Coordinates of C-alpha atoms in Angstrom, one line a residue:
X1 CA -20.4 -12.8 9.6
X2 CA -20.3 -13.1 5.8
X3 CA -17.5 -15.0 3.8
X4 CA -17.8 -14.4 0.1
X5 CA -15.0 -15.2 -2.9
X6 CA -12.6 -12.4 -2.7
X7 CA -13.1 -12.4 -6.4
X8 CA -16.6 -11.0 -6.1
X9 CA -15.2 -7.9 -5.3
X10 CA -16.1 -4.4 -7.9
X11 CA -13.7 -3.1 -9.6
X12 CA -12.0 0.1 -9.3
X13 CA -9.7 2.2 -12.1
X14 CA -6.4 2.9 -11.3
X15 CA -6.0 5.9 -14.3
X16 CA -5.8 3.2 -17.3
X17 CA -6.0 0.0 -15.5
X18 CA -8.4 -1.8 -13.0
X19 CA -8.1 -3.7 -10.0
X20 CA -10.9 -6.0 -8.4
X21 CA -12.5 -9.4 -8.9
X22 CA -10.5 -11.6 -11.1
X23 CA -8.3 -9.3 -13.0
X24 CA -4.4 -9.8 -12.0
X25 CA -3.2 -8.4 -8.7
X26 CA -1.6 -4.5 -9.4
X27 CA 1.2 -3.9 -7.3
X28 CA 1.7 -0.9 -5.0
X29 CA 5.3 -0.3 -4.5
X30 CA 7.9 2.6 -3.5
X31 CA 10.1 3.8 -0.9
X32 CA 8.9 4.1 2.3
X33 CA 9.1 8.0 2.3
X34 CA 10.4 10.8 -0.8
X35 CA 13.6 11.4 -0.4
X36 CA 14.4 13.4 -3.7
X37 CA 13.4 13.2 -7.5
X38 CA 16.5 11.6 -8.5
X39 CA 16.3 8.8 -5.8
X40 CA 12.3 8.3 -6.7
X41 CA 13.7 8.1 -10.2
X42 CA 15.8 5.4 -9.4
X43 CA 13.4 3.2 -7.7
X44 CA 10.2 3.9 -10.4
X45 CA 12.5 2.8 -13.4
X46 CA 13.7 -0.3 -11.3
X47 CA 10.2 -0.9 -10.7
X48 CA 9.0 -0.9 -14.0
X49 CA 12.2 -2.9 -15.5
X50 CA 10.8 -5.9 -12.5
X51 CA 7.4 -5.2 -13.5
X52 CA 7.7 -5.4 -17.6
X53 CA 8.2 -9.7 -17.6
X54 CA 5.1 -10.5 -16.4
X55 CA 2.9 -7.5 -17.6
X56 CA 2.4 -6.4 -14.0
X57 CA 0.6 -2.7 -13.6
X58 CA 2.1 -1.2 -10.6
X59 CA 1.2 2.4 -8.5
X60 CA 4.5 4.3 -7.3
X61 CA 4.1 4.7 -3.7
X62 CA 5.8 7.2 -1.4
X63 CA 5.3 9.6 1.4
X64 CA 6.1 13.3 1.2
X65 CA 6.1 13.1 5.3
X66 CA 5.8 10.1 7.5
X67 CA 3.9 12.0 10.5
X68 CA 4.0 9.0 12.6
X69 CA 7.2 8.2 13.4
X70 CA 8.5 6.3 16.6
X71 CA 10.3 9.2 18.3
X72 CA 10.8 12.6 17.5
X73 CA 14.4 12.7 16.1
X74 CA 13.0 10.5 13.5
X75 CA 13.2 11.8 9.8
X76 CA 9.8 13.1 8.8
X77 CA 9.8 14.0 4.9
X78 CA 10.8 16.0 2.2
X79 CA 7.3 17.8 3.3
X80 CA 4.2 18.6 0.7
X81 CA 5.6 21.0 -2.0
X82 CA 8.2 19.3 -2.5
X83 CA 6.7 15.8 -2.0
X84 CA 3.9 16.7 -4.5
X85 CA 6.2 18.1 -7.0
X86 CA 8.4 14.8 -7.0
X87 CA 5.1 12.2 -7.3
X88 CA 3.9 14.8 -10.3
X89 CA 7.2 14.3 -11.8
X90 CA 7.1 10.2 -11.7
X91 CA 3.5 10.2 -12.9
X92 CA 4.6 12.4 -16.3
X93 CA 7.8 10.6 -16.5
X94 CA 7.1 6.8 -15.9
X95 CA 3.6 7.0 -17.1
X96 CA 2.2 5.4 -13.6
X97 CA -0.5 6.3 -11.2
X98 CA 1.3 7.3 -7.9
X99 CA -0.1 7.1 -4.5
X100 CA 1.0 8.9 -0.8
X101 CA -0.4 9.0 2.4
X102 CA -2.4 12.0 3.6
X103 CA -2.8 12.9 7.0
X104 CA -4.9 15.9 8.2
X105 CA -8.6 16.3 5.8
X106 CA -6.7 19.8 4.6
X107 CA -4.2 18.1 2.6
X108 CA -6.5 16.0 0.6
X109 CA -7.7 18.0 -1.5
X110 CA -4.3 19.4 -2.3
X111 CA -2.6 16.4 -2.8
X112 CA -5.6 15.0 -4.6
X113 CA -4.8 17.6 -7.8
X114 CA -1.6 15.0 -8.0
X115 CA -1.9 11.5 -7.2
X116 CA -4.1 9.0 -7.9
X117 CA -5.0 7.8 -4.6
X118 CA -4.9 8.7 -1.3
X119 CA -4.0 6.6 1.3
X120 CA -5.1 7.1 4.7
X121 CA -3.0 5.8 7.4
X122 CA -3.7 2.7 9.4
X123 CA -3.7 4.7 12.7
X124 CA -6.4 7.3 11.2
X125 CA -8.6 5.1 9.7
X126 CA -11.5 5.6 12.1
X127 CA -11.0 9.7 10.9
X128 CA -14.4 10.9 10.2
X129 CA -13.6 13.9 9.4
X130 CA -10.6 12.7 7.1
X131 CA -12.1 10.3 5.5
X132 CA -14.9 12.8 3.9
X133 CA -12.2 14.7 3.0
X134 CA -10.6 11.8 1.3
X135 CA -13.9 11.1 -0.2
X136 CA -15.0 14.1 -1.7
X137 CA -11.8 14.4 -3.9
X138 CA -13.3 11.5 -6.1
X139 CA -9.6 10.1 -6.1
X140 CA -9.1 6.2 -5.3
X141 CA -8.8 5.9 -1.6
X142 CA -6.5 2.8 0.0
X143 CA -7.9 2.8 3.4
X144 CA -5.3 0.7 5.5
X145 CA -7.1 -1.3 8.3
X146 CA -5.9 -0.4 12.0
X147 CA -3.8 -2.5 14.0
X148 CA -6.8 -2.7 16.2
X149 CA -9.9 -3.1 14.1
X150 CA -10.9 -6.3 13.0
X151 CA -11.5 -6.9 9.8
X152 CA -15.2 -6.6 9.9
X153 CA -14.6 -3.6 11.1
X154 CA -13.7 -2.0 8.0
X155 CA -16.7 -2.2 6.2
X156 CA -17.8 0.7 8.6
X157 CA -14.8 2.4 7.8
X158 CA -15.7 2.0 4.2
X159 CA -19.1 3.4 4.3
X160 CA -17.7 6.9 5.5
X161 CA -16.1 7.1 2.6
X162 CA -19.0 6.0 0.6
X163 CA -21.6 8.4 1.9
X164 CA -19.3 11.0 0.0
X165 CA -20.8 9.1 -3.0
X166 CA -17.2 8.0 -4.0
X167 CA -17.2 4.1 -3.7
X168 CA -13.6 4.1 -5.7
X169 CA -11.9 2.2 -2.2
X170 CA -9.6 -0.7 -1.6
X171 CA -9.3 -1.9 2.2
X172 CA -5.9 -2.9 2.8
X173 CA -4.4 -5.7 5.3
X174 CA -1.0 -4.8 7.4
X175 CA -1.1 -6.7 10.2
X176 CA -2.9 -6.7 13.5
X177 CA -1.3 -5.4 17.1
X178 CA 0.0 -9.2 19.0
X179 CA 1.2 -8.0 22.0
X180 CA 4.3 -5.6 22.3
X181 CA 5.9 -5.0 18.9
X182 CA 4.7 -7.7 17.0
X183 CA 1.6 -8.1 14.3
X184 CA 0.6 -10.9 13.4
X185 CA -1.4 -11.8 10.4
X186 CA -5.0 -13.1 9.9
X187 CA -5.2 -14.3 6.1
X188 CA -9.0 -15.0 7.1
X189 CA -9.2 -11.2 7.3
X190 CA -8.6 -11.3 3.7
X191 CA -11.6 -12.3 2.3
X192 CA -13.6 -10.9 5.3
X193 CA -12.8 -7.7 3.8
X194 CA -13.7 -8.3 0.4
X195 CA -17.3 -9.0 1.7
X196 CA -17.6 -5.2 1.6
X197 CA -17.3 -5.5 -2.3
X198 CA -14.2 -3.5 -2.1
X199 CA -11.0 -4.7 -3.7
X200 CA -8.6 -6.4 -1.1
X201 CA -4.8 -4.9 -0.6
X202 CA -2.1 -7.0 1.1
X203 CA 0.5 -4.8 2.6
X204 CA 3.2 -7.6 3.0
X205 CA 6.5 -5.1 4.1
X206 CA 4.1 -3.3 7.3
X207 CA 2.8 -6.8 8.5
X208 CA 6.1 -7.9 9.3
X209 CA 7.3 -4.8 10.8
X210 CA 7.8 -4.6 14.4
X211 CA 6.5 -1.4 15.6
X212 CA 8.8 0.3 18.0
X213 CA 10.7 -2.5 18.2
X214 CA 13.9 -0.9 18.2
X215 CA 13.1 1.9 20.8
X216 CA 13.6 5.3 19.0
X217 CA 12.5 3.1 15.3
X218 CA 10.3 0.4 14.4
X219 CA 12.4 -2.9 13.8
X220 CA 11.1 -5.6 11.4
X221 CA 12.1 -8.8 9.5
X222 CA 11.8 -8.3 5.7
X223 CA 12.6 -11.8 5.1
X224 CA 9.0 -12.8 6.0
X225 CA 7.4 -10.3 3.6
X226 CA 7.7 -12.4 0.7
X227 CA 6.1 -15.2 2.3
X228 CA 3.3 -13.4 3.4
X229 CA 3.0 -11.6 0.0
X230 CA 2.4 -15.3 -1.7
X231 CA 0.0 -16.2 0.8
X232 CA -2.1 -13.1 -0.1
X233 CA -1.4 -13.8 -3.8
X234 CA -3.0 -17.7 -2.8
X235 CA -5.9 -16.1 -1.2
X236 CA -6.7 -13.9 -4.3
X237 CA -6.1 -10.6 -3.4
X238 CA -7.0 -7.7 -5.7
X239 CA -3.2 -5.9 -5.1
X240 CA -0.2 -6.0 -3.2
X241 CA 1.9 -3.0 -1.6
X242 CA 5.4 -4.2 -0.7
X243 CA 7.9 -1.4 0.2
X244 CA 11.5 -1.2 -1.5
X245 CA 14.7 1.0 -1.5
X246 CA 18.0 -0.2 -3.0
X247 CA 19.5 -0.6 0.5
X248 CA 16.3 -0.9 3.1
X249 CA 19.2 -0.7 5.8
X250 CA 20.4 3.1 5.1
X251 CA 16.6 4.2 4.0
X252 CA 15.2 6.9 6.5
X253 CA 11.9 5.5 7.2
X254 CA 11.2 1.3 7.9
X255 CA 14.5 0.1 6.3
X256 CA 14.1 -3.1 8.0
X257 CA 10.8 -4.9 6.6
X258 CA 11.4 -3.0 3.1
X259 CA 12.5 -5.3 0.3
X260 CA 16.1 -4.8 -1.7
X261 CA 15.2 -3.1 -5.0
X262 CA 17.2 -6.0 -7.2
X263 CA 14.9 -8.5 -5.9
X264 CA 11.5 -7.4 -6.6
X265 CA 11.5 -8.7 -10.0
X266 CA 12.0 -12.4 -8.7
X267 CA 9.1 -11.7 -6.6
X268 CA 6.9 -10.2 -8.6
X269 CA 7.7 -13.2 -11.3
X270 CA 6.7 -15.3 -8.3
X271 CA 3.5 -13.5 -7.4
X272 CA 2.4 -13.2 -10.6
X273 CA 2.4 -17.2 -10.8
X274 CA 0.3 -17.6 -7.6
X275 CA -2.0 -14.7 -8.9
X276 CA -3.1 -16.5 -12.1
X277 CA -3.1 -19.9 -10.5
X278 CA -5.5 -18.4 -7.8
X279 CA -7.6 -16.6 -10.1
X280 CA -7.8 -19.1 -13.0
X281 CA -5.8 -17.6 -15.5
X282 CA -3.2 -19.8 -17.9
X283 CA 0.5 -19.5 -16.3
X284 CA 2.9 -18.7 -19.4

């Protein structure tokens, strides 16, 4: 197995900034799924107000339907049209690259015309099909690594994508099946990854969830995301995705490992301080 820096990595452009090697961590951050323009409103200009102290670049992330859900009376979405229409909207208004998941290789091109990257879903990662779809749109695809792949794994996962002749991936981290309902974490993975040469994304709010933990829902325990996310931040990663809503407990989709809106700026602040240490950069 090969270990390298997780700095060697390429980088890849996120519309008017990159991500990869040394270059500060970008943050991926957002509800968990769309729930209407004013609410994504809400959470992108709170985003950028915790974002604007240290500089940080960050992609709004939200899903238009969440097509994995624990049990079927579980709220799915807003759906494409409108999903689309919303992440269109944040992109002209805010200014940032936006990001949603895409399920079925049919919507990738569609959604491609929007966002700035697609993210294919940790369960469908081994998606042939899918992930030439993803591929061929030329958009920046955030592959997140299956609860049951190791992270070797992914660089096989990677080259499907590649062989499109799109190399514009990040792998991304969320936690690895530990028995029932639990993930557990394996910050060697990390670097593991980023032998690829793709950038490295830490999903800190997923790795702590509890899937299905509450029967009909997936439980979690949000309080450990922030530790997790400054471990990641230690190792060097390249980004970090970390789910928020302004109360995670009434949210529709994985209110209980998403972090509280008012504190991301704290922890981003905090991030940003392990980010530079890591990667050699001056702390102001």
């Amino acid at each position: 197995m090969t270990v390298s820096k997780i700095t060697d990595t390429r980088r890849v452009a996120i519309a008017d900034f990159q991500v990869g090697g040394a270059l500060p961590f970008g943050l991926i951050s957002g509800p968990c799924q769309l729930e209407s323009l004013d609410h994504a409103r809400m959470i992108a200009e709170g985003l950028a107000q915790a974002c604007a102290p240290t500089g940080t670049r960050f992609v709004f992330k939200a899903s238009y339907d969440k097509a994995n859900r624990s049990s079927l009376g579980a709220e799915r979405g807003v759906g494409i049209d409108a999903g689309l229409e919303i992440l269109g909207r944040i992109r002209e208004e805010f200014g940032c690259p936006v990001l949603t998941d895409v399920h079925a290789a049919d919507q990738c091109a569609r959604a491609a015309e929007v966002v700035d990257i697609l993210q294919i879903p940790a369960f469908l990662c081994r998606q042939t099909d899918l992930l030439f779809a993803a591929g061929e749109t030329g958009r920046v695809i955030n592959i997140k690594k299956g609860q049951f792949l190791a992270p070797w794994d992914m660089a096989n996962v990677a080259a499907k994508v590649a062989s499109t002749g799109n190399e514009n991936i990040l792998l991304c981290e969320r936690g690895t099946s530990f028995g029932y309902n639990t993930l557990v974490t394996d910050f060697r993975g990390l670097p593991t990854m980023a032998a690829s040469g793709y950038p490295v994304v830490f999903d800190a709010t997923h790795s702590v969830q509890q899937p299905g933990g509450l029967g009909s829902s997936s439980g979690g325990q949000r309080e450990f995301a922030p530790v997790l996310a400054r471990a990641a931040c230690a190792v060097g990663v390249s980004m970090v995705f970390i789910e928020t809503h302004e109360d995670p407990d009434r949210a529709p989709s994985d209110g209980p490992n998403m972090i509280p809106l008012d504190q991301m700026q704290g922890l981003i602040s905090d991030l940003s301080a392990f980010d530079r240490l890591t990667k050699g950069q001056m702390i102001r």
